[in-house]
């Protein structure tokens, strides 16, 4: 699969040549076994086959050499949808994801969530305290690809034309910082808010997540979990409260309780266009409701997926995590926000990585690329990627940095700044001029000061929360790469204060 990816859907195996390039040939029987082995390898990939075998017999020895050419049957571009899974603690977020990704029922005591947890204390407490990624895929024929029919995440990605990446977040207020980083740093295209059917009412945390979806103008779906333990009266009270809350927070979007509908494509399109909020009722123990949810996710597409308009813009990559690998060096993983880049990047404006603590960038080279865990020659807008990067000058690479082409910094709206304005929706009652807050930008956060607060003209109340324009100044001389439309989440300790998008960098 790696060779097919590097060759844009084509690969050539030269048989009968030693590792040092010497043409030695093999016998007829060895040739038969070798070609048969390559055929079996191609069949295991499901979407590849041998298209030709060109043999040549060597002089007196009569031994054979050959070129075996393989091609993908359907070399269609992949698309990716990132879904941030949010909800109050105990709502069953990880259990829902465990059922989706492993296609197995829960035992009623959280067995489905165990495969998603990363730390011992999470296993012991049942409480997620870190950001966890999981995925399901959809082949060209719409067949679901998950851990039930694949051995690894790499195989899921290789067999899928459309990939849904789930970002599992923390529900407890103690880990609010981690959840805020997931919202701004993991570039979600959609929010999935999980509500426990036995909760009785919509909690304050759930209401805040719904308001953030409104403030950031992000598609939203609601999953009601634990239907197997919900009493009829409490579930009815929860549904009334949920629908009232959605009408208050998102009055412009229709609400739809999904139950064996006829047209899942229209529902997916309406959800992504922010016209409707679908509500799914599920039970992990009885495995009900997940087929409808899977069908909608498999048909949902974001406009940034694939090679459309955004691949023609200057390259911009958001660093979410970084690793040091002995044989490779520094590897950064994250999201390609715009443009495209090739390994080596021999032409065009130089690549830069930064900003550092002083707001500076340094030139860098990309030596290799993986897209959706598959080796590729290019990384394009709308897909997750891992870049092996070599800075040309000393710089401490950190989460929240960006890798971009130099001409991206030349645009007037994209700049490194310590002060910017944003239109935000207030999530809690306290907001005043000169208030000290913490602002989350991509995968990093900074102490900041609310320099100014101005009410927006005409509509001071929007979708359940006051909408205002704020001016923020990062503290301690910190400088960040900001641009119009960039999402921010701001908190005051363990309380979410407001969320919105940047309008202008000073």
Short mmCIF file of C-alpha atoms in Angstrom, two decimals:
data_model
loop_
_atom_site.label_atom_id
_atom_site.label_comp_id
_atom_site.label_asym_id
_atom_site.label_seq_id
_atom_site.Cartn_x
_atom_site.Cartn_y
_atom_site.Cartn_z
CA UNK A 1 0.00 0.00 0.00
CA UNK A 2 2.86 2.37 0.75
CA UNK A 3 4.30 1.90 -2.76
CA UNK A 4 0.88 2.47 -4.35
CA UNK A 5 0.41 5.65 -2.32
CA UNK A 6 3.85 6.98 -3.25
CA UNK A 7 3.17 6.19 -6.92
CA UNK A 8 -0.25 7.89 -6.99
CA UNK A 9 -2.06 4.57 -7.39
CA UNK A 10 0.66 2.71 -9.33
CA UNK A 11 3.61 0.54 -8.27
CA UNK A 12 6.29 -1.52 -10.06
CA UNK A 13 8.07 -4.52 -8.55
CA UNK A 14 11.29 -5.61 -10.27
CA UNK A 15 11.78 -9.35 -9.78
CA UNK A 16 15.13 -11.08 -10.27
CA UNK A 17 17.38 -8.18 -9.31
CA UNK A 18 19.45 -8.26 -6.11
CA UNK A 19 19.54 -5.46 -3.54
CA UNK A 20 22.80 -4.08 -4.98
CA UNK A 21 21.27 -3.81 -8.46
CA UNK A 22 22.87 -6.92 -9.97
CA UNK A 23 20.63 -8.75 -12.45
CA UNK A 24 20.71 -12.38 -11.29
CA UNK A 25 17.35 -13.75 -12.40
CA UNK A 26 15.23 -16.49 -10.82
CA UNK A 27 13.94 -19.85 -11.99
CA UNK A 28 10.58 -20.40 -13.65
CA UNK A 29 9.19 -22.00 -10.50
CA UNK A 30 10.43 -19.14 -8.32
CA UNK A 31 8.89 -16.63 -10.75
CA UNK A 32 5.56 -18.43 -10.52
CA UNK A 33 5.63 -18.36 -6.71
CA UNK A 34 6.74 -14.70 -6.62
CA UNK A 35 3.98 -13.45 -8.92
CA UNK A 36 1.45 -15.53 -7.00
CA UNK A 37 2.61 -13.92 -3.73
CA UNK A 38 2.26 -10.40 -5.19
CA UNK A 39 -1.26 -11.29 -6.37
CA UNK A 40 -2.22 -12.37 -2.85
CA UNK A 41 -0.79 -9.13 -1.43
CA UNK A 42 -2.86 -7.11 -3.91
CA UNK A 43 -6.03 -9.03 -3.06
CA UNK A 44 -5.58 -8.26 0.65
CA UNK A 45 -5.71 -4.55 -0.14
CA UNK A 46 -9.18 -5.00 -1.72
CA UNK A 47 -8.63 -2.17 -4.21
CA UNK A 48 -5.43 -3.21 -6.06
CA UNK A 49 -4.53 -5.72 -8.77
CA UNK A 50 -1.69 -6.73 -11.12
CA UNK A 51 -2.13 -5.05 -14.50
CA UNK A 52 0.88 -6.50 -16.30
CA UNK A 53 3.87 -8.86 -15.92
CA UNK A 54 6.72 -8.24 -18.39
CA UNK A 55 9.25 -11.10 -18.34
CA UNK A 56 12.69 -11.39 -19.97
CA UNK A 57 14.90 -14.46 -20.06
CA UNK A 58 18.61 -14.03 -19.43
CA UNK A 59 21.21 -15.43 -21.90
CA UNK A 60 22.77 -18.86 -21.30
CA UNK A 61 21.38 -19.30 -17.78
CA UNK A 62 17.79 -19.07 -18.95
CA UNK A 63 16.78 -17.43 -15.67
CA UNK A 64 13.97 -14.86 -15.61
CA UNK A 65 13.65 -11.21 -14.63
CA UNK A 66 10.33 -9.36 -14.67
CA UNK A 67 8.54 -6.08 -14.05
CA UNK A 68 5.26 -6.59 -12.19
CA UNK A 69 2.98 -3.55 -12.41
CA UNK A 70 0.17 -2.97 -9.90
CA UNK A 71 -2.58 -0.36 -9.88
CA UNK A 72 -5.41 0.62 -7.60
CA UNK A 73 -8.80 -0.25 -9.03
CA UNK A 74 -10.45 2.92 -7.72
CA UNK A 75 -7.75 5.54 -6.99
CA UNK A 76 -10.30 8.05 -5.73
CA UNK A 77 -9.23 10.92 -3.45
CA UNK A 78 -9.89 10.42 0.25
CA UNK A 79 -12.00 12.75 2.34
CA UNK A 80 -11.98 13.21 6.10
CA UNK A 81 -14.56 14.45 8.58
CA UNK A 82 -13.39 15.38 12.08
CA UNK A 83 -16.01 15.06 14.82
CA UNK A 84 -15.44 16.42 18.33
CA UNK A 85 -17.40 14.33 20.83
CA UNK A 86 -18.50 16.51 23.75
CA UNK A 87 -20.70 16.05 26.78
CA UNK A 88 -20.93 16.18 30.56
CA UNK A 89 -19.05 13.63 32.64
CA UNK A 90 -20.87 10.31 32.82
CA UNK A 91 -22.80 10.93 29.60
CA UNK A 92 -21.20 7.90 27.91
CA UNK A 93 -19.07 9.55 25.23
CA UNK A 94 -16.29 6.95 25.22
CA UNK A 95 -18.79 4.08 25.35
CA UNK A 96 -20.63 5.44 22.31
CA UNK A 97 -17.35 5.69 20.42
CA UNK A 98 -16.33 2.20 21.50
CA UNK A 99 -19.53 0.78 20.00
CA UNK A 100 -19.09 2.80 16.80
CA UNK A 101 -15.46 1.83 16.22
CA UNK A 102 -15.53 -1.82 17.37
CA UNK A 103 -19.14 -2.69 16.49
CA UNK A 104 -19.56 -4.58 19.76
CA UNK A 105 -22.14 -4.12 22.53
CA UNK A 106 -21.30 -2.78 25.97
CA UNK A 107 -21.74 -5.05 28.99
CA UNK A 108 -23.51 -2.35 30.98
CA UNK A 109 -20.36 -1.59 32.98
CA UNK A 110 -18.30 0.32 30.41
CA UNK A 111 -16.50 -2.51 28.61
CA UNK A 112 -16.89 -0.77 25.23
CA UNK A 113 -14.88 2.25 26.36
CA UNK A 114 -11.83 0.34 27.59
CA UNK A 115 -10.13 0.19 24.18
CA UNK A 116 -10.17 4.01 23.92
CA UNK A 117 -8.60 4.82 27.28
CA UNK A 118 -4.90 5.62 27.38
CA UNK A 119 -3.98 5.78 31.07
CA UNK A 120 -4.31 3.46 34.05
CA UNK A 121 -6.18 6.04 36.12
CA UNK A 122 -8.72 6.37 33.30
CA UNK A 123 -9.34 2.62 33.39
CA UNK A 124 -9.73 2.68 37.15
CA UNK A 125 -12.01 5.72 37.38
CA UNK A 126 -13.84 5.39 34.06
CA UNK A 127 -13.20 9.11 33.50
CA UNK A 128 -11.45 10.36 30.36
CA UNK A 129 -8.68 12.86 31.15
CA UNK A 130 -6.94 13.15 27.76
CA UNK A 131 -7.78 13.67 24.10
CA UNK A 132 -8.21 10.36 22.28
CA UNK A 133 -8.53 9.81 18.54
CA UNK A 134 -10.45 6.96 16.91
CA UNK A 135 -11.87 6.44 13.45
CA UNK A 136 -14.24 4.57 11.20
CA UNK A 137 -14.09 4.55 7.41
CA UNK A 138 -16.31 3.99 4.42
CA UNK A 139 -15.13 2.17 1.30
CA UNK A 140 -16.09 3.22 -2.23
CA UNK A 141 -19.11 0.91 -2.03
CA UNK A 142 -20.12 2.52 1.33
CA UNK A 143 -19.14 -0.56 3.36
CA UNK A 144 -18.24 0.44 6.92
CA UNK A 145 -14.59 -0.10 7.89
CA UNK A 146 -13.90 -0.43 11.61
CA UNK A 147 -12.04 -2.71 14.01
CA UNK A 148 -14.64 -5.44 13.54
CA UNK A 149 -13.40 -6.09 9.98
CA UNK A 150 -9.88 -4.61 10.13
CA UNK A 151 -6.82 -5.44 12.19
CA UNK A 152 -5.49 -1.91 12.65
CA UNK A 153 -6.19 1.77 12.14
CA UNK A 154 -3.78 1.76 9.20
CA UNK A 155 -5.89 -0.88 7.44
CA UNK A 156 -9.07 1.11 8.08
CA UNK A 157 -7.50 4.16 6.43
CA UNK A 158 -6.12 2.16 3.51
CA UNK A 159 -9.49 0.60 2.69
CA UNK A 160 -11.54 3.78 3.10
CA UNK A 161 -12.48 6.48 0.66
CA UNK A 162 -14.14 8.56 3.40
CA UNK A 163 -12.77 8.63 6.97
CA UNK A 164 -14.53 9.93 10.08
CA UNK A 165 -12.03 10.85 12.81
CA UNK A 166 -13.52 11.11 16.31
CA UNK A 167 -11.93 13.35 18.94
CA UNK A 168 -12.97 12.03 22.35
CA UNK A 169 -12.88 14.79 24.96
CA UNK A 170 -13.08 15.07 28.75
CA UNK A 171 -16.40 15.69 30.48
CA UNK A 172 -15.29 16.63 33.98
CA UNK A 173 -14.74 20.32 34.79
CA UNK A 174 -11.34 19.39 36.23
CA UNK A 175 -10.13 18.71 32.67
CA UNK A 176 -11.76 21.72 31.00
CA UNK A 177 -8.39 22.91 29.70
CA UNK A 178 -7.95 19.68 27.74
CA UNK A 179 -11.46 19.88 26.28
CA UNK A 180 -10.94 23.50 25.22
CA UNK A 181 -7.70 22.49 23.48
CA UNK A 182 -9.57 19.78 21.57
CA UNK A 183 -12.11 22.32 20.30
CA UNK A 184 -9.56 24.85 19.04
CA UNK A 185 -6.60 22.58 18.30
CA UNK A 186 -8.10 19.53 16.59
CA UNK A 187 -9.95 21.41 13.80
CA UNK A 188 -13.34 19.69 14.21
CA UNK A 189 -15.84 19.99 11.36
CA UNK A 190 -18.75 18.83 13.50
CA UNK A 191 -19.77 18.63 17.16
CA UNK A 192 -21.39 15.48 18.51
CA UNK A 193 -22.91 16.31 21.90
CA UNK A 194 -23.72 13.21 23.98
CA UNK A 195 -26.54 13.41 26.55
CA UNK A 196 -27.40 10.59 28.97
CA UNK A 197 -31.04 9.50 28.66
CA UNK A 198 -31.31 9.15 32.45
CA UNK A 199 -29.99 12.67 33.16
CA UNK A 200 -33.50 14.11 33.54
CA UNK A 201 -32.47 17.53 32.24
CA UNK A 202 -29.89 19.34 30.15
CA UNK A 203 -26.89 20.16 32.34
CA UNK A 204 -25.05 23.48 32.36
CA UNK A 205 -22.02 21.89 30.66
CA UNK A 206 -24.17 20.48 27.84
CA UNK A 207 -25.77 23.89 27.31
CA UNK A 208 -22.31 25.47 27.05
CA UNK A 209 -21.25 22.98 24.36
CA UNK A 210 -24.39 23.77 22.37
CA UNK A 211 -23.64 27.48 22.69
CA UNK A 212 -20.05 26.93 21.51
CA UNK A 213 -21.39 25.16 18.42
CA UNK A 214 -23.47 28.26 17.76
CA UNK A 215 -20.64 30.69 18.48
CA UNK A 216 -18.27 28.86 16.11
CA UNK A 217 -21.05 28.13 13.57
CA UNK A 218 -20.23 24.41 13.50
CA UNK A 219 -22.58 21.60 12.37
CA UNK A 220 -24.07 19.77 15.32
CA UNK A 221 -25.68 16.43 16.07
CA UNK A 222 -26.96 15.16 19.40
CA UNK A 223 -26.65 11.56 20.59
CA UNK A 224 -28.80 10.42 23.51
CA UNK A 225 -27.07 7.49 25.20
CA UNK A 226 -28.13 4.90 27.80
CA UNK A 227 -31.66 4.40 26.45
CA UNK A 228 -31.69 0.98 28.11
CA UNK A 229 -31.62 2.48 31.62
CA UNK A 230 -33.86 5.51 31.11
CA UNK A 231 -37.19 5.66 32.91
CA UNK A 232 -40.09 6.77 30.74
CA UNK A 233 -40.93 9.86 32.83
CA UNK A 234 -37.34 11.12 33.17
CA UNK A 235 -36.65 10.57 29.46
CA UNK A 236 -39.76 12.54 28.52
CA UNK A 237 -38.63 15.39 30.81
CA UNK A 238 -35.15 15.29 29.27
CA UNK A 239 -36.51 15.48 25.70
CA UNK A 240 -38.71 18.46 26.55
CA UNK A 241 -35.78 20.27 28.14
CA UNK A 242 -33.42 19.34 25.27
CA UNK A 243 -35.77 20.57 22.56
CA UNK A 244 -36.45 23.79 24.50
CA UNK A 245 -32.70 24.34 24.91
CA UNK A 246 -32.03 23.74 21.23
CA UNK A 247 -34.84 26.14 20.28
CA UNK A 248 -33.26 28.78 22.53
CA UNK A 249 -29.63 28.24 21.57
CA UNK A 250 -30.09 27.37 17.89
CA UNK A 251 -33.45 28.86 16.82
CA UNK A 252 -32.49 28.97 13.14
CA UNK A 253 -31.87 25.20 12.90
CA UNK A 254 -34.63 22.60 12.63
CA UNK A 255 -34.60 19.62 14.99
CA UNK A 256 -35.06 16.05 13.79
CA UNK A 257 -35.32 12.89 15.90
CA UNK A 258 -33.82 10.24 13.61
CA UNK A 259 -35.72 6.96 13.35
CA UNK A 260 -35.66 4.96 10.10
CA UNK A 261 -35.78 7.95 7.80
CA UNK A 262 -35.83 7.45 4.03
CA UNK A 263 -33.19 9.93 2.85
CA UNK A 264 -29.99 9.92 4.91
CA UNK A 265 -28.09 11.91 2.26
CA UNK A 266 -30.43 14.89 2.57
CA UNK A 267 -30.20 14.73 6.36
CA UNK A 268 -26.38 14.69 6.17
CA UNK A 269 -26.35 17.62 3.74
CA UNK A 270 -28.76 19.64 5.89
CA UNK A 271 -26.68 18.92 8.99
CA UNK A 272 -23.43 20.08 7.37
CA UNK A 273 -25.14 23.21 6.02
CA UNK A 274 -26.31 24.01 9.58
CA UNK A 275 -29.96 23.72 8.64
CA UNK A 276 -30.91 20.90 11.01
CA UNK A 277 -29.78 19.29 14.27
CA UNK A 278 -30.37 15.51 14.12
CA UNK A 279 -31.04 13.72 17.42
CA UNK A 280 -30.13 10.03 17.69
CA UNK A 281 -31.38 7.75 20.49
CA UNK A 282 -28.90 4.96 21.24
CA UNK A 283 -28.17 2.12 23.61
CA UNK A 284 -24.68 0.66 23.75
CA UNK A 285 -25.96 -2.43 25.56
CA UNK A 286 -28.65 -3.19 22.98
CA UNK A 287 -26.65 -1.65 20.09
CA UNK A 288 -29.62 0.37 18.84
CA UNK A 289 -29.39 3.69 17.02
CA UNK A 290 -25.81 3.26 15.79
CA UNK A 291 -26.68 2.21 12.24
CA UNK A 292 -28.60 5.47 11.68
CA UNK A 293 -25.74 7.51 13.15
CA UNK A 294 -23.19 5.68 10.99
CA UNK A 295 -25.21 6.30 7.83
CA UNK A 296 -25.36 10.04 8.44
CA UNK A 297 -21.63 10.26 9.24
CA UNK A 298 -20.77 8.25 6.12
CA UNK A 299 -22.61 10.76 3.94
CA UNK A 300 -21.38 13.94 5.64
CA UNK A 301 -18.70 15.91 3.81
CA UNK A 302 -16.93 19.16 4.59
CA UNK A 303 -16.13 21.64 1.84
CA UNK A 304 -12.42 21.48 2.80
CA UNK A 305 -12.16 17.77 1.99
CA UNK A 306 -10.30 16.75 -1.15
CA UNK A 307 -8.55 18.84 -3.75
CA UNK A 308 -10.86 21.80 -4.17
CA UNK A 309 -10.43 25.54 -3.84
CA UNK A 310 -8.46 25.33 -0.59
CA UNK A 311 -5.62 23.36 -2.19
CA UNK A 312 -4.91 26.38 -4.43
CA UNK A 313 -4.26 28.64 -1.44
CA UNK A 314 -0.84 29.03 0.23
CA UNK A 315 0.12 26.02 2.35
CA UNK A 316 -0.82 26.12 6.04
CA UNK A 317 -0.48 23.23 8.50
CA UNK A 318 -1.50 23.30 12.18
CA UNK A 319 0.76 21.35 14.55
CA UNK A 320 -1.25 19.29 17.06
CA UNK A 321 1.39 16.85 18.34
CA UNK A 322 5.12 16.28 17.87
CA UNK A 323 7.36 13.24 18.19
CA UNK A 324 11.06 12.46 18.00
CA UNK A 325 11.86 9.29 16.03
CA UNK A 326 15.45 8.02 15.95
CA UNK A 327 15.60 7.13 12.26
CA UNK A 328 13.55 10.11 11.08
CA UNK A 329 14.00 13.05 13.44
CA UNK A 330 11.19 15.41 14.42
CA UNK A 331 7.71 14.49 13.19
CA UNK A 332 4.76 16.85 13.60
CA UNK A 333 1.18 15.68 13.21
CA UNK A 334 -1.89 17.78 12.63
CA UNK A 335 -4.26 19.21 10.07
CA UNK A 336 -3.63 20.74 6.64
CA UNK A 337 -5.76 23.88 6.80
CA UNK A 338 -5.08 25.06 3.26
CA UNK A 339 -2.87 24.49 0.23
CA UNK A 340 -0.71 21.47 -0.54
CA UNK A 341 2.93 20.53 -0.08
CA UNK A 342 5.21 17.85 -1.48
CA UNK A 343 8.04 16.07 0.28
CA UNK A 344 11.24 17.88 -0.61
CA UNK A 345 9.35 21.05 -1.65
CA UNK A 346 11.88 21.92 -4.33
CA UNK A 347 9.91 24.79 -5.90
CA UNK A 348 7.85 27.74 -4.75
CA UNK A 349 8.16 29.91 -1.64
CA UNK A 350 10.17 28.39 1.22
CA UNK A 351 8.40 26.68 4.10
CA UNK A 352 8.47 28.28 7.55
CA UNK A 353 7.71 26.96 11.02
CA UNK A 354 6.79 29.07 14.04
CA UNK A 355 6.08 31.35 15.74
CA UNK A 356 8.58 31.00 18.57
CA UNK A 357 8.37 32.92 21.83
CA UNK A 358 9.40 36.13 20.07
CA UNK A 359 7.00 35.66 17.16
CA UNK A 360 9.69 34.59 14.70
CA UNK A 361 9.69 31.87 12.04
CA UNK A 362 12.54 29.81 10.62
CA UNK A 363 12.80 28.02 7.29
CA UNK A 364 12.28 24.27 7.31
CA UNK A 365 12.39 21.26 4.98
CA UNK A 366 9.85 18.43 4.82
CA UNK A 367 11.61 15.13 4.13
CA UNK A 368 8.63 12.74 4.16
CA UNK A 369 4.85 12.79 4.51
CA UNK A 370 2.16 10.45 5.81
CA UNK A 371 -1.49 11.24 5.10
CA UNK A 372 -4.03 9.31 7.17
CA UNK A 373 -1.14 7.03 8.32
CA UNK A 374 -0.21 6.17 4.72
CA UNK A 375 3.09 7.27 3.07
CA UNK A 376 2.38 9.85 0.37
CA UNK A 377 4.28 12.38 -1.72
CA UNK A 378 1.92 15.28 -0.94
CA UNK A 379 -0.29 16.57 1.87
CA UNK A 380 -3.43 18.42 0.77
CA UNK A 381 -6.00 20.66 2.45
CA UNK A 382 -8.73 18.82 4.29
CA UNK A 383 -6.74 15.84 5.57
CA UNK A 384 -4.75 14.86 8.65
CA UNK A 385 -1.04 14.46 8.01
CA UNK A 386 2.30 13.71 9.65
CA UNK A 387 5.34 15.66 8.41
CA UNK A 388 8.98 14.74 9.03
CA UNK A 389 10.44 18.22 9.38
CA UNK A 390 13.97 19.59 9.60
CA UNK A 391 14.27 23.28 10.61
CA UNK A 392 17.22 25.08 9.03
CA UNK A 393 17.87 27.04 12.24
CA UNK A 394 17.46 26.35 15.93
CA UNK A 395 13.85 26.53 17.13
CA UNK A 396 11.94 24.77 19.87
CA UNK A 397 9.00 23.14 18.08
CA UNK A 398 5.81 23.13 20.16
CA UNK A 399 2.14 22.28 19.87
CA UNK A 400 0.12 25.13 18.42
CA UNK A 401 2.79 26.19 15.91
CA UNK A 402 2.11 26.33 12.18
CA UNK A 403 4.05 25.20 9.12
CA UNK A 404 3.31 27.43 6.17
CA UNK A 405 4.66 28.80 2.94
CA UNK A 406 6.38 32.16 3.26
CA UNK A 407 3.81 33.90 1.07
CA UNK A 408 1.12 33.06 3.65
CA UNK A 409 2.73 35.51 6.05
CA UNK A 410 2.75 38.17 3.36
CA UNK A 411 -1.05 38.32 3.24
CA UNK A 412 -2.38 41.25 5.25
CA UNK A 413 -5.01 39.32 7.18
CA UNK A 414 -2.71 36.50 8.37
CA UNK A 415 -0.11 37.79 10.78
CA UNK A 416 1.78 37.23 14.01
CA UNK A 417 0.27 39.42 16.69
CA UNK A 418 -0.22 39.79 20.43
CA UNK A 419 -3.56 41.58 20.10
CA UNK A 420 -6.69 40.86 18.10
CA UNK A 421 -10.46 41.41 17.98
CA UNK A 422 -13.10 38.66 17.87
CA UNK A 423 -16.86 38.35 17.73
CA UNK A 424 -17.81 36.02 20.58
CA UNK A 425 -20.81 34.57 22.37
CA UNK A 426 -20.76 34.95 26.15
CA UNK A 427 -21.10 31.60 27.94
CA UNK A 428 -21.04 32.79 31.56
CA UNK A 429 -22.13 35.91 33.37
CA UNK A 430 -18.80 37.60 34.08
CA UNK A 431 -17.16 39.65 31.32
CA UNK A 432 -15.62 43.04 31.94
CA UNK A 433 -12.95 45.30 30.53
CA UNK A 434 -9.41 44.51 31.78
CA UNK A 435 -10.58 41.07 32.96
CA UNK A 436 -7.82 38.43 33.12
CA UNK A 437 -8.65 35.26 31.15
CA UNK A 438 -6.98 32.32 29.41
CA UNK A 439 -7.41 32.15 25.63
CA UNK A 440 -7.05 28.89 23.69
CA UNK A 441 -5.55 29.27 20.19
CA UNK A 442 -5.10 26.05 18.20
CA UNK A 443 -3.32 23.54 20.48
CA UNK A 444 -1.88 26.12 22.86
CA UNK A 445 -3.19 28.67 25.35
CA UNK A 446 -2.03 31.98 26.85
CA UNK A 447 -3.00 34.28 29.71
CA UNK A 448 -4.66 37.36 28.22
CA UNK A 449 -6.49 40.54 29.11
CA UNK A 450 -9.84 41.71 27.77
CA UNK A 451 -8.77 45.17 26.60
CA UNK A 452 -12.15 46.28 25.31
CA UNK A 453 -15.74 45.03 25.04
CA UNK A 454 -18.18 46.42 22.50
CA UNK A 455 -21.76 45.27 21.96
CA UNK A 456 -22.45 44.17 18.42
CA UNK A 457 -24.84 46.47 16.52
CA UNK A 458 -28.53 45.53 16.33
CA UNK A 459 -28.40 42.05 17.93
CA UNK A 460 -26.93 42.04 21.41
CA UNK A 461 -28.61 38.73 22.19
CA UNK A 462 -27.94 35.88 19.78
CA UNK A 463 -29.00 32.28 20.17
CA UNK A 464 -29.27 32.30 23.93
CA UNK A 465 -26.08 34.22 24.71
CA UNK A 466 -24.99 37.82 24.36
CA UNK A 467 -22.87 38.39 21.27
CA UNK A 468 -20.17 41.03 21.64
CA UNK A 469 -16.94 42.14 20.02
CA UNK A 470 -13.94 41.82 22.35
CA UNK A 471 -10.37 42.93 22.00
CA UNK A 472 -7.82 40.59 23.59
CA UNK A 473 -4.16 41.17 24.39
CA UNK A 474 -1.87 38.22 25.14
CA UNK A 475 0.12 38.64 28.34
CA UNK A 476 3.85 38.40 28.89
CA UNK A 477 4.78 39.52 25.37
CA UNK A 478 3.41 36.33 23.80
CA UNK A 479 2.71 36.46 20.07
CA UNK A 480 0.65 34.03 17.99
CA UNK A 481 -0.20 33.46 14.35
CA UNK A 482 -3.80 34.64 13.97
CA UNK A 483 -6.16 35.23 11.08
CA UNK A 484 -9.84 36.12 10.48
CA UNK A 485 -12.16 33.21 11.16
CA UNK A 486 -9.77 31.46 13.55
CA UNK A 487 -11.73 29.85 16.44
CA UNK A 488 -10.94 30.76 20.03
CA UNK A 489 -12.26 29.48 23.35
CA UNK A 490 -11.70 31.60 26.46
CA UNK A 491 -11.97 30.44 30.06
CA UNK A 492 -11.58 31.87 33.51
CA UNK A 493 -10.13 29.03 35.56
CA UNK A 494 -12.59 26.11 35.35
CA UNK A 495 -15.34 28.23 33.78
CA UNK A 496 -15.86 28.81 30.09
CA UNK A 497 -16.23 32.56 29.57
CA UNK A 498 -16.84 33.02 25.85
CA UNK A 499 -16.10 31.52 22.43
CA UNK A 500 -16.04 32.86 18.91
CA UNK A 501 -13.90 33.67 15.91
CA UNK A 502 -11.21 36.25 15.26
CA UNK A 503 -12.18 39.16 13.03
CA UNK A 504 -8.92 41.09 12.76
CA UNK A 505 -5.36 40.89 14.05
CA UNK A 506 -3.81 44.14 15.22
#
